[in-house]
Amino acid sequence: MASLLAKKLFDDDSFNFRSPLKQYDDAEEDNSFSPMMDYFSTKGSSSFVAEDEDSRDSGIGLDDSFSNDDCPLSLPSRPFVQLNKVCEEGKIHSQNIRKRSRSQSDQDDSPVQKRKRPDAIPEPSKCPLRLSNLHSEHEIKTALDRVSENPDLISDGSVAYCLPTVPGKHQDLKSITPETLARLQKHEFDDIVDEFLIVDCRYPYEFQGGHIKGAVNYYTKDSIVENLISKPVITRSSATKRSILIFHCEFSSQRGPKMSRFLRSQDRQMNKDRYPQLCYPEIYLLHGGYKNFFEKEKELCTPQTYLPMHHEDFKKDMRTFRCQSKSWAGEKKSRSALRLFL
């Protein structure tokens, strides 16, 4: 019935009305709208005003009013109800179209494009990254098992320790005697050791009061990072010879073991993508520290003296250097970043 009335209306030359929704039909190519719906949505001589906010924004509303007296047709009430229903459906459809267009415009203007979710998760056989991760995990597990089953292997699990070791206070560290270190300094291990470095972790006044020949004085974490991590000083020059480190303090009880473990943790962090490889896989602790070495190998010390940490003349220096040894620039940066995050 509605289509017949619309045909009659457009065939009548005396009626010169063009619905503004016709323009909307041409723009959106939506055939669900009828040019009669605006006409039948009016009652009596009341004016037609667009109620849809989206219609007003898009210029679909009709500013000029008109009355039923201008229409040469008398319309029954039933088509009027049906066409009003069509109007409501058209209104909802118009809102949906605008929402889709706005959403698409926002996506186009956004500098970050959202990734489309894949339709299906690839099979493990078609996911090389996943297989690579599994392979790395397998290598890590194999290396850990190998080291745990054989504690005589160095920390990368490649070979056994080359120097004879003795049981010490720190079970996680390999200890050597002053006699073994003296033999190392006398080149008795040149067939297997390519180079070695002695790290003295005592305070500067202790080091100046007497130290092992060829030793370096690194008593803070910053000095360990700067001199051993940022620019590794020794590397394995051949597959058959080793490059080793020997840590110690006055008694090799606190400061020496602490710095040795710190170096190992930083070495692991630096080589986390190449586990179990390390820059310094073979590290030893001098059993009994400098005091024990001085008592047994005094001729290998320079100057040939021993200055204890708790010397009466250096109490103030001890407090200063102790505070420095407990601080670390890397730890301060981490705390600052945590404060900013919180």
mmCIF file of C-alpha atoms in Angstrom:
data_model
loop_
_atom_site.group_PDB
_atom_site.id
_atom_site.type_symbol
_atom_site.label_atom_id
_atom_site.label_comp_id
_atom_site.label_asym_id
_atom_site.label_seq_id
_atom_site.Cartn_x
_atom_site.Cartn_y
_atom_site.Cartn_z
ATOM 1 C CA MET A 1 0.000 0.000 0.000
ATOM 2 C CA ALA A 2 2.864 2.383 0.915
ATOM 3 C CA SER A 3 4.674 1.736 -2.356
ATOM 4 C CA LEU A 4 1.471 2.470 -4.383
ATOM 5 C CA LEU A 5 0.966 5.724 -2.552
ATOM 6 C CA ALA A 6 4.605 6.705 -3.118
ATOM 7 C CA LYS A 7 4.261 5.965 -6.842
ATOM 8 C CA LYS A 8 1.068 8.003 -7.024
ATOM 9 C CA LEU A 9 2.723 10.877 -5.224
ATOM 10 C CA PHE A 10 5.746 11.050 -7.522
ATOM 11 C CA ASP A 11 3.639 10.621 -10.691
ATOM 12 C CA ASP A 12 1.524 13.641 -9.776
ATOM 13 C CA ASP A 13 3.121 16.691 -11.461
ATOM 14 C CA SER A 14 1.110 19.043 -9.241
ATOM 15 C CA PHE A 15 2.992 17.836 -6.155
ATOM 16 C CA ASN A 16 6.467 19.324 -6.125
ATOM 17 C CA PHE A 17 7.817 17.923 -2.853
ATOM 18 C CA ARG A 18 11.274 16.307 -2.568
ATOM 19 C CA SER A 19 11.953 14.722 0.809
ATOM 20 C CA PRO A 20 15.279 15.614 2.397
ATOM 21 C CA LEU A 21 15.658 11.908 3.260
ATOM 22 C CA LYS A 22 15.938 11.302 -0.458
ATOM 23 C CA GLN A 23 19.317 13.093 -0.287
ATOM 24 C CA TYR A 24 20.305 10.797 2.540
ATOM 25 C CA ASP A 25 19.284 7.790 0.398
ATOM 26 C CA ASP A 26 21.530 9.000 -2.431
ATOM 27 C CA ALA A 27 24.494 9.510 -0.106
ATOM 28 C CA GLU A 28 24.257 6.269 1.881
ATOM 29 C CA GLU A 29 22.657 4.070 -0.835
ATOM 30 C CA ASP A 30 20.180 2.659 1.685
ATOM 31 C CA ASN A 31 16.932 1.447 0.026
ATOM 32 C CA SER A 32 15.153 0.864 3.318
ATOM 33 C CA PHE A 33 14.029 4.520 3.454
ATOM 34 C CA SER A 34 10.943 5.768 1.668
ATOM 35 C CA PRO A 35 10.457 9.392 0.556
ATOM 36 C CA MET A 36 6.958 9.183 2.100
ATOM 37 C CA MET A 37 8.046 8.529 5.689
ATOM 38 C CA ASP A 38 8.609 12.194 6.574
ATOM 39 C CA TYR A 39 5.243 13.060 5.104
ATOM 40 C CA PHE A 40 3.356 10.405 7.075
ATOM 41 C CA SER A 41 5.190 11.261 10.304
ATOM 42 C CA THR A 42 3.322 14.583 10.444
ATOM 43 C CA LYS A 43 -0.152 14.948 11.918
ATOM 44 C CA GLY A 44 -2.646 17.622 10.934
ATOM 45 C CA SER A 45 -1.039 21.027 10.559
ATOM 46 C CA SER A 46 1.825 20.335 13.003
ATOM 47 C CA SER A 47 5.303 21.233 11.824
ATOM 48 C CA PHE A 48 7.966 18.591 11.171
ATOM 49 C CA VAL A 49 11.151 19.070 13.182
ATOM 50 C CA ALA A 50 14.016 16.604 13.137
ATOM 51 C CA GLU A 51 14.353 14.996 16.593
ATOM 52 C CA ASP A 52 17.431 12.902 15.867
ATOM 53 C CA GLU A 53 20.628 14.627 16.989
ATOM 54 C CA ASP A 54 22.634 12.752 14.379
ATOM 55 C CA SER A 55 20.221 13.940 11.687
ATOM 56 C CA ARG A 56 20.672 17.565 12.732
ATOM 57 C CA ASP A 57 24.458 17.184 12.638
ATOM 58 C CA SER A 58 24.378 15.672 9.169
ATOM 59 C CA GLY A 59 21.907 18.240 7.729
ATOM 60 C CA ILE A 60 19.097 15.729 7.285
ATOM 61 C CA GLY A 61 16.499 17.749 9.229
ATOM 62 C CA LEU A 62 13.772 19.767 7.516
ATOM 63 C CA ASP A 63 13.577 23.393 8.559
ATOM 64 C CA ASP A 64 10.467 24.336 6.529
ATOM 65 C CA SER A 65 7.143 23.109 7.895
ATOM 66 C CA PHE A 66 4.250 21.888 5.873
ATOM 67 C CA SER A 67 0.714 20.634 6.602
ATOM 68 C CA ASN A 68 -1.486 17.813 5.431
ATOM 69 C CA ASP A 69 -3.588 20.357 3.536
ATOM 70 C CA ASP A 70 -0.804 20.529 0.944
ATOM 71 C CA CYS A 71 -1.194 16.857 0.169
ATOM 72 C CA PRO A 72 -3.921 15.942 -2.357
ATOM 73 C CA LEU A 73 -4.302 12.421 -0.909
ATOM 74 C CA SER A 74 -6.301 11.216 2.058
ATOM 75 C CA LEU A 75 -4.366 8.481 3.845
ATOM 76 C CA PRO A 76 -5.728 5.632 5.947
ATOM 77 C CA SER A 77 -4.468 5.113 9.516
ATOM 78 C CA ARG A 78 -2.951 1.614 9.040
ATOM 79 C CA PRO A 79 -0.286 2.588 6.493
ATOM 80 C CA PHE A 80 0.469 5.532 8.735
ATOM 81 C CA VAL A 81 1.331 3.168 11.624
ATOM 82 C CA GLN A 82 3.418 0.894 9.385
ATOM 83 C CA LEU A 83 5.401 3.771 7.895
ATOM 84 C CA ASN A 84 6.028 5.236 11.340
ATOM 85 C CA LYS A 85 7.587 1.876 12.235
ATOM 86 C CA VAL A 86 9.768 2.128 9.141
ATOM 87 C CA CYS A 87 10.805 5.636 10.283
ATOM 88 C CA GLU A 88 11.914 4.331 13.672
ATOM 89 C CA GLU A 89 13.926 1.518 12.060
ATOM 90 C CA GLY A 90 15.480 4.039 9.685
ATOM 91 C CA LYS A 91 16.397 6.268 12.606
ATOM 92 C CA ILE A 92 18.197 3.415 14.424
ATOM 93 C CA HIS A 93 19.900 2.417 11.199
ATOM 94 C CA SER A 94 21.082 6.027 10.722
ATOM 95 C CA GLN A 95 22.619 6.081 14.200
ATOM 96 C CA ASN A 96 24.425 2.788 13.588
ATOM 97 C CA ILE A 97 25.860 4.103 10.316
ATOM 98 C CA ARG A 98 27.169 7.237 12.023
ATOM 99 C CA LYS A 99 28.706 5.217 14.877
ATOM 100 C CA ARG A 100 30.530 3.005 12.395
ATOM 101 C CA SER A 101 31.769 5.997 10.413
ATOM 102 C CA ARG A 102 32.953 7.790 13.564
ATOM 103 C CA SER A 103 34.753 4.649 14.813
ATOM 104 C CA GLN A 104 36.470 4.205 11.466
ATOM 105 C CA SER A 105 37.519 7.875 11.425
ATOM 106 C CA ASP A 106 39.000 7.594 14.921
ATOM 107 C CA GLN A 107 41.010 4.562 13.876
ATOM 108 C CA ASP A 108 42.319 6.337 10.792
ATOM 109 C CA ASP A 109 43.381 9.406 12.813
ATOM 110 C CA SER A 110 44.999 7.396 15.604
ATOM 111 C CA PRO A 111 48.838 7.301 15.448
ATOM 112 C CA VAL A 112 48.866 3.789 16.892
ATOM 113 C CA GLN A 113 47.064 1.151 14.892
ATOM 114 C CA LYS A 114 45.628 -1.772 16.778
ATOM 115 C CA ARG A 115 46.849 -5.174 15.762
ATOM 116 C CA LYS A 116 44.210 -7.413 14.322
ATOM 117 C CA ARG A 117 43.679 -10.571 16.275
ATOM 118 C CA PRO A 118 44.565 -13.624 14.180
ATOM 119 C CA ASP A 119 41.735 -15.892 13.206
ATOM 120 C CA ALA A 120 43.525 -18.931 14.534
ATOM 121 C CA ILE A 121 46.587 -19.669 16.666
ATOM 122 C CA PRO A 122 49.362 -21.189 14.550
ATOM 123 C CA GLU A 123 50.343 -24.726 15.263
ATOM 124 C CA PRO A 124 53.617 -25.258 17.186
ATOM 125 C CA SER A 125 55.213 -26.693 14.055
ATOM 126 C CA LYS A 126 54.548 -23.386 12.257
ATOM 127 C CA CYS A 127 55.837 -21.147 15.078
ATOM 128 C CA PRO A 128 59.665 -20.988 14.895
ATOM 129 C CA LEU A 129 59.946 -18.429 17.736
ATOM 130 C CA ARG A 130 58.169 -20.738 20.127
ATOM 131 C CA LEU A 131 60.357 -23.651 19.122
ATOM 132 C CA SER A 132 63.444 -21.459 19.597
ATOM 133 C CA ASN A 133 62.336 -20.546 23.131
ATOM 134 C CA LEU A 134 61.706 -24.188 23.963
ATOM 135 C CA HIS A 135 65.133 -25.057 22.627
ATOM 136 C CA SER A 136 66.741 -22.370 24.815
ATOM 137 C CA GLU A 137 64.897 -23.646 27.880
ATOM 138 C CA HIS A 138 66.133 -27.136 27.116
ATOM 139 C CA GLU A 139 69.726 -25.891 26.891
ATOM 140 C CA ILE A 140 69.395 -24.021 30.194
ATOM 141 C CA LYS A 141 67.977 -27.064 31.951
ATOM 142 C CA THR A 142 70.731 -29.259 30.529
ATOM 143 C CA ALA A 143 73.439 -26.836 31.692
ATOM 144 C CA LEU A 144 71.942 -26.578 35.195
ATOM 145 C CA ASP A 145 71.714 -30.343 35.494
ATOM 146 C CA ARG A 146 75.289 -30.732 34.301
ATOM 147 C CA VAL A 147 76.680 -28.245 36.864
ATOM 148 C CA SER A 148 74.566 -29.577 39.744
ATOM 149 C CA GLU A 149 75.608 -33.161 39.052
ATOM 150 C CA ASN A 150 79.289 -32.201 38.820
ATOM 151 C CA PRO A 151 80.242 -29.353 41.220
ATOM 152 C CA ASP A 152 83.844 -29.466 39.975
ATOM 153 C CA LEU A 153 82.795 -27.807 36.699
ATOM 154 C CA ILE A 154 83.300 -24.072 36.251
ATOM 155 C CA SER A 155 80.191 -21.877 36.177
ATOM 156 C CA ASP A 156 79.495 -22.199 32.448
ATOM 157 C CA GLY A 157 79.571 -25.991 32.755
ATOM 158 C CA SER A 158 82.212 -26.415 30.059
ATOM 159 C CA VAL A 159 85.265 -27.801 31.879
ATOM 160 C CA ALA A 160 86.517 -28.578 35.397
ATOM 161 C CA TYR A 161 88.390 -26.104 37.581
ATOM 162 C CA CYS A 162 92.079 -26.111 36.694
ATOM 163 C CA LEU A 163 93.517 -25.183 40.116
ATOM 164 C CA PRO A 164 93.433 -27.466 43.166
ATOM 165 C CA THR A 165 90.776 -26.313 45.633
ATOM 166 C CA VAL A 166 90.169 -26.803 49.346
ATOM 167 C CA PRO A 167 86.986 -26.811 51.449
ATOM 168 C CA GLY A 168 86.156 -23.347 52.748
ATOM 169 C CA LYS A 169 83.611 -21.422 54.765
ATOM 170 C CA HIS A 170 81.629 -20.481 51.635
ATOM 171 C CA GLN A 171 80.307 -23.610 49.972
ATOM 172 C CA ASP A 172 79.215 -21.786 46.804
ATOM 173 C CA LEU A 173 82.758 -20.498 46.137
ATOM 174 C CA LYS A 174 85.898 -22.399 45.213
ATOM 175 C CA SER A 175 88.817 -21.666 47.547
ATOM 176 C CA ILE A 176 92.544 -22.008 46.912
ATOM 177 C CA THR A 177 95.379 -21.948 49.438
ATOM 178 C CA PRO A 178 98.129 -19.289 49.633
ATOM 179 C CA GLU A 179 100.532 -21.955 48.410
ATOM 180 C CA THR A 180 98.488 -22.520 45.230
ATOM 181 C CA LEU A 181 98.388 -18.773 44.547
ATOM 182 C CA ALA A 182 102.152 -18.580 45.083
ATOM 183 C CA ARG A 183 102.666 -21.389 42.553
ATOM 184 C CA LEU A 184 100.420 -19.500 40.121
ATOM 185 C CA GLN A 185 102.554 -16.360 40.538
ATOM 186 C CA LYS A 186 105.692 -18.448 39.958
ATOM 187 C CA HIS A 187 104.275 -19.597 36.560
ATOM 188 C CA GLU A 188 103.835 -23.232 37.568
ATOM 189 C CA PHE A 189 100.407 -23.337 35.853
ATOM 190 C CA ASP A 190 101.409 -21.683 32.611
ATOM 191 C CA ASP A 191 100.551 -24.821 30.660
ATOM 192 C CA ILE A 192 96.858 -24.384 31.487
ATOM 193 C CA VAL A 193 96.442 -20.768 32.743
ATOM 194 C CA ASP A 194 96.864 -18.035 30.160
ATOM 195 C CA GLU A 195 96.225 -15.050 32.465
ATOM 196 C CA PHE A 196 94.942 -14.300 35.953
ATOM 197 C CA LEU A 197 93.907 -11.264 38.000
ATOM 198 C CA ILE A 198 94.012 -10.878 41.804
ATOM 199 C CA VAL A 199 91.214 -8.634 43.138
ATOM 200 C CA ASP A 200 91.871 -7.169 46.599
ATOM 201 C CA CYS A 201 88.569 -6.024 48.175
ATOM 202 C CA ARG A 202 90.073 -4.361 51.254
ATOM 203 C CA TYR A 203 89.901 -0.632 51.877
ATOM 204 C CA PRO A 204 92.517 1.633 50.234
ATOM 205 C CA TYR A 205 94.542 2.252 53.431
ATOM 206 C CA GLU A 206 94.787 -1.515 53.955
ATOM 207 C CA PHE A 207 95.872 -2.046 50.354
ATOM 208 C CA GLN A 208 98.529 0.659 50.617
ATOM 209 C CA GLY A 209 99.747 -0.907 53.872
ATOM 210 C CA GLY A 210 100.667 -4.099 52.027
ATOM 211 C CA HIS A 211 99.174 -6.233 49.218
ATOM 212 C CA ILE A 212 99.950 -9.183 46.960
ATOM 213 C CA LYS A 213 102.124 -8.365 43.979
ATOM 214 C CA GLY A 214 100.097 -7.656 40.841
ATOM 215 C CA ALA A 215 96.767 -7.256 42.731
ATOM 216 C CA VAL A 216 94.210 -4.532 41.982
ATOM 217 C CA ASN A 217 92.124 -2.765 44.623
ATOM 218 C CA TYR A 218 88.350 -2.917 43.895
ATOM 219 C CA TYR A 219 86.427 -2.438 47.145
ATOM 220 C CA THR A 220 83.116 -0.999 45.821
ATOM 221 C CA LYS A 221 80.452 -2.389 43.511
ATOM 222 C CA ASP A 222 80.905 0.575 41.197
ATOM 223 C CA SER A 223 84.580 -0.274 40.750
ATOM 224 C CA ILE A 224 83.654 -3.893 39.946
ATOM 225 C CA VAL A 225 81.171 -2.779 37.288
ATOM 226 C CA GLU A 226 83.448 -0.125 35.838
ATOM 227 C CA ASN A 227 86.603 -2.248 35.628
ATOM 228 C CA LEU A 228 85.312 -5.789 35.102
ATOM 229 C CA ILE A 229 81.795 -5.612 33.645
ATOM 230 C CA SER A 230 81.756 -2.496 31.456
ATOM 231 C CA LYS A 231 85.086 -3.437 29.884
ATOM 232 C CA PRO A 232 86.124 -7.049 30.609
ATOM 233 C CA VAL A 233 89.865 -7.107 31.227
ATOM 234 C CA ILE A 234 90.525 -10.787 30.588
ATOM 235 C CA THR A 235 89.135 -13.157 27.990
ATOM 236 C CA ARG A 236 89.797 -16.753 27.137
ATOM 237 C CA SER A 237 92.470 -16.483 24.464
ATOM 238 C CA SER A 238 92.427 -20.162 23.489
ATOM 239 C CA ALA A 239 90.360 -23.288 23.911
ATOM 240 C CA THR A 240 93.052 -24.999 25.993
ATOM 241 C CA LYS A 241 94.141 -22.216 28.375
ATOM 242 C CA ARG A 242 92.157 -20.410 31.062
ATOM 243 C CA SER A 243 91.628 -16.855 32.242
ATOM 244 C CA ILE A 244 90.844 -16.750 35.963
ATOM 245 C CA LEU A 245 90.085 -14.326 38.823
ATOM 246 C CA ILE A 246 91.096 -14.628 42.500
ATOM 247 C CA PHE A 247 89.177 -12.556 45.085
ATOM 248 C CA HIS A 248 90.209 -11.881 48.664
ATOM 249 C CA CYS A 249 89.926 -9.413 51.544
ATOM 250 C CA GLU A 250 91.602 -9.431 54.959
ATOM 251 C CA PHE A 251 90.248 -12.847 55.991
ATOM 252 C CA SER A 252 88.172 -13.691 52.860
ATOM 253 C CA SER A 253 85.205 -13.805 55.184
ATOM 254 C CA GLN A 254 82.864 -10.966 54.102
ATOM 255 C CA ARG A 255 84.095 -8.378 51.610
ATOM 256 C CA GLY A 256 85.879 -10.728 49.213
ATOM 257 C CA PRO A 257 83.032 -13.270 48.930
ATOM 258 C CA LYS A 258 80.483 -10.461 48.641
ATOM 259 C CA MET A 259 82.254 -8.833 45.696
ATOM 260 C CA SER A 260 82.833 -12.199 44.044
ATOM 261 C CA ARG A 261 79.101 -12.996 44.149
ATOM 262 C CA PHE A 262 78.236 -9.500 42.915
ATOM 263 C CA LEU A 263 80.514 -9.903 39.913
ATOM 264 C CA ARG A 264 78.920 -13.254 39.133
ATOM 265 C CA SER A 265 75.392 -11.785 39.290
ATOM 266 C CA GLN A 266 76.340 -8.902 36.987
ATOM 267 C CA ASP A 267 78.090 -11.287 34.618
ATOM 268 C CA ARG A 268 74.940 -13.429 34.436
ATOM 269 C CA GLN A 269 72.815 -10.379 33.769
ATOM 270 C CA MET A 270 75.106 -9.186 30.995
ATOM 271 C CA ASN A 271 75.065 -12.630 29.338
ATOM 272 C CA LYS A 272 71.431 -13.539 30.034
ATOM 273 C CA ASP A 273 70.731 -14.056 26.336
ATOM 274 C CA ARG A 274 73.666 -16.459 26.015
ATOM 275 C CA TYR A 275 73.220 -18.620 29.098
ATOM 276 C CA PRO A 276 75.298 -20.363 30.436
ATOM 277 C CA GLN A 277 78.149 -18.364 28.860
ATOM 278 C CA LEU A 278 80.069 -15.951 31.101
ATOM 279 C CA CYS A 279 82.901 -13.457 30.778
ATOM 280 C CA TYR A 280 84.461 -14.837 33.986
ATOM 281 C CA PRO A 281 83.365 -18.459 34.399
ATOM 282 C CA GLU A 282 86.320 -19.447 36.607
ATOM 283 C CA ILE A 283 86.618 -17.490 39.871
ATOM 284 C CA TYR A 284 88.454 -18.471 43.064
ATOM 285 C CA LEU A 285 88.556 -17.191 46.653
ATOM 286 C CA LEU A 286 91.872 -16.969 48.505
ATOM 287 C CA HIS A 287 91.465 -19.106 51.619
ATOM 288 C CA GLY A 288 92.251 -17.105 54.793
ATOM 289 C CA GLY A 289 92.629 -13.813 52.900
ATOM 290 C CA TYR A 290 95.605 -11.493 52.826
ATOM 291 C CA LYS A 291 96.485 -12.149 56.487
ATOM 292 C CA ASN A 292 96.970 -15.862 55.810
ATOM 293 C CA PHE A 293 98.883 -15.205 52.575
ATOM 294 C CA PHE A 294 101.177 -12.623 54.251
ATOM 295 C CA GLU A 295 102.065 -15.064 57.015
ATOM 296 C CA LYS A 296 103.031 -17.797 54.501
ATOM 297 C CA GLU A 297 104.218 -15.922 51.378
ATOM 298 C CA LYS A 298 105.546 -12.620 52.685
ATOM 299 C CA GLU A 299 108.111 -12.294 49.902
ATOM 300 C CA LEU A 300 105.280 -12.048 47.339
ATOM 301 C CA CYS A 301 103.774 -8.987 49.045
ATOM 302 C CA THR A 302 104.549 -5.321 48.418
ATOM 303 C CA PRO A 303 105.309 -3.582 50.654
ATOM 304 C CA GLN A 304 106.030 -6.525 52.920
ATOM 305 C CA THR A 305 103.734 -5.298 55.679
ATOM 306 C CA TYR A 306 100.243 -6.015 56.957
ATOM 307 C CA LEU A 307 97.819 -3.273 58.093
ATOM 308 C CA PRO A 308 94.586 -4.586 59.686
ATOM 309 C CA MET A 309 91.228 -2.968 58.964
ATOM 310 C CA HIS A 310 90.626 -1.985 62.618
ATOM 311 C CA HIS A 311 93.878 -0.082 63.021
ATOM 312 C CA GLU A 312 93.717 2.714 65.596
ATOM 313 C CA ASP A 313 95.068 5.315 63.163
ATOM 314 C CA PHE A 314 92.436 4.668 60.478
ATOM 315 C CA LYS A 315 89.094 4.495 62.325
ATOM 316 C CA LYS A 316 87.718 7.533 60.517
ATOM 317 C CA ASP A 317 88.898 6.228 57.142
ATOM 318 C CA MET A 318 87.325 2.868 57.894
ATOM 319 C CA ARG A 319 83.899 4.433 58.474
ATOM 320 C CA THR A 320 84.176 6.463 55.259
ATOM 321 C CA PHE A 321 85.226 3.543 53.070
ATOM 322 C CA ARG A 322 82.683 1.226 54.668
ATOM 323 C CA CYS A 323 79.870 3.586 53.654
ATOM 324 C CA GLN A 324 81.265 3.776 50.140
ATOM 325 C CA SER A 325 81.496 -0.007 49.846
ATOM 326 C CA LYS A 326 77.842 -0.424 50.792
ATOM 327 C CA SER A 327 76.568 2.101 48.242
ATOM 328 C CA TRP A 328 76.114 1.407 44.555
ATOM 329 C CA ALA A 329 75.099 3.821 41.791
ATOM 330 C CA GLY A 330 73.162 1.093 39.975
ATOM 331 C CA GLU A 331 71.062 0.413 43.068
ATOM 332 C CA LYS A 332 70.312 4.140 43.462
ATOM 333 C CA LYS A 333 69.103 4.308 39.861
ATOM 334 C CA SER A 334 66.834 1.323 40.422
ATOM 335 C CA ARG A 335 65.317 2.902 43.537
ATOM 336 C CA SER A 336 64.791 6.229 41.751
ATOM 337 C CA ALA A 337 63.041 4.454 38.893
ATOM 338 C CA LEU A 338 60.872 2.595 41.406
ATOM 339 C CA ARG A 339 59.866 5.844 43.111
ATOM 340 C CA LEU A 340 58.865 7.348 39.773
ATOM 341 C CA PHE A 341 56.855 4.233 38.963
ATOM 342 C CA LEU A 342 55.045 4.304 42.298
#
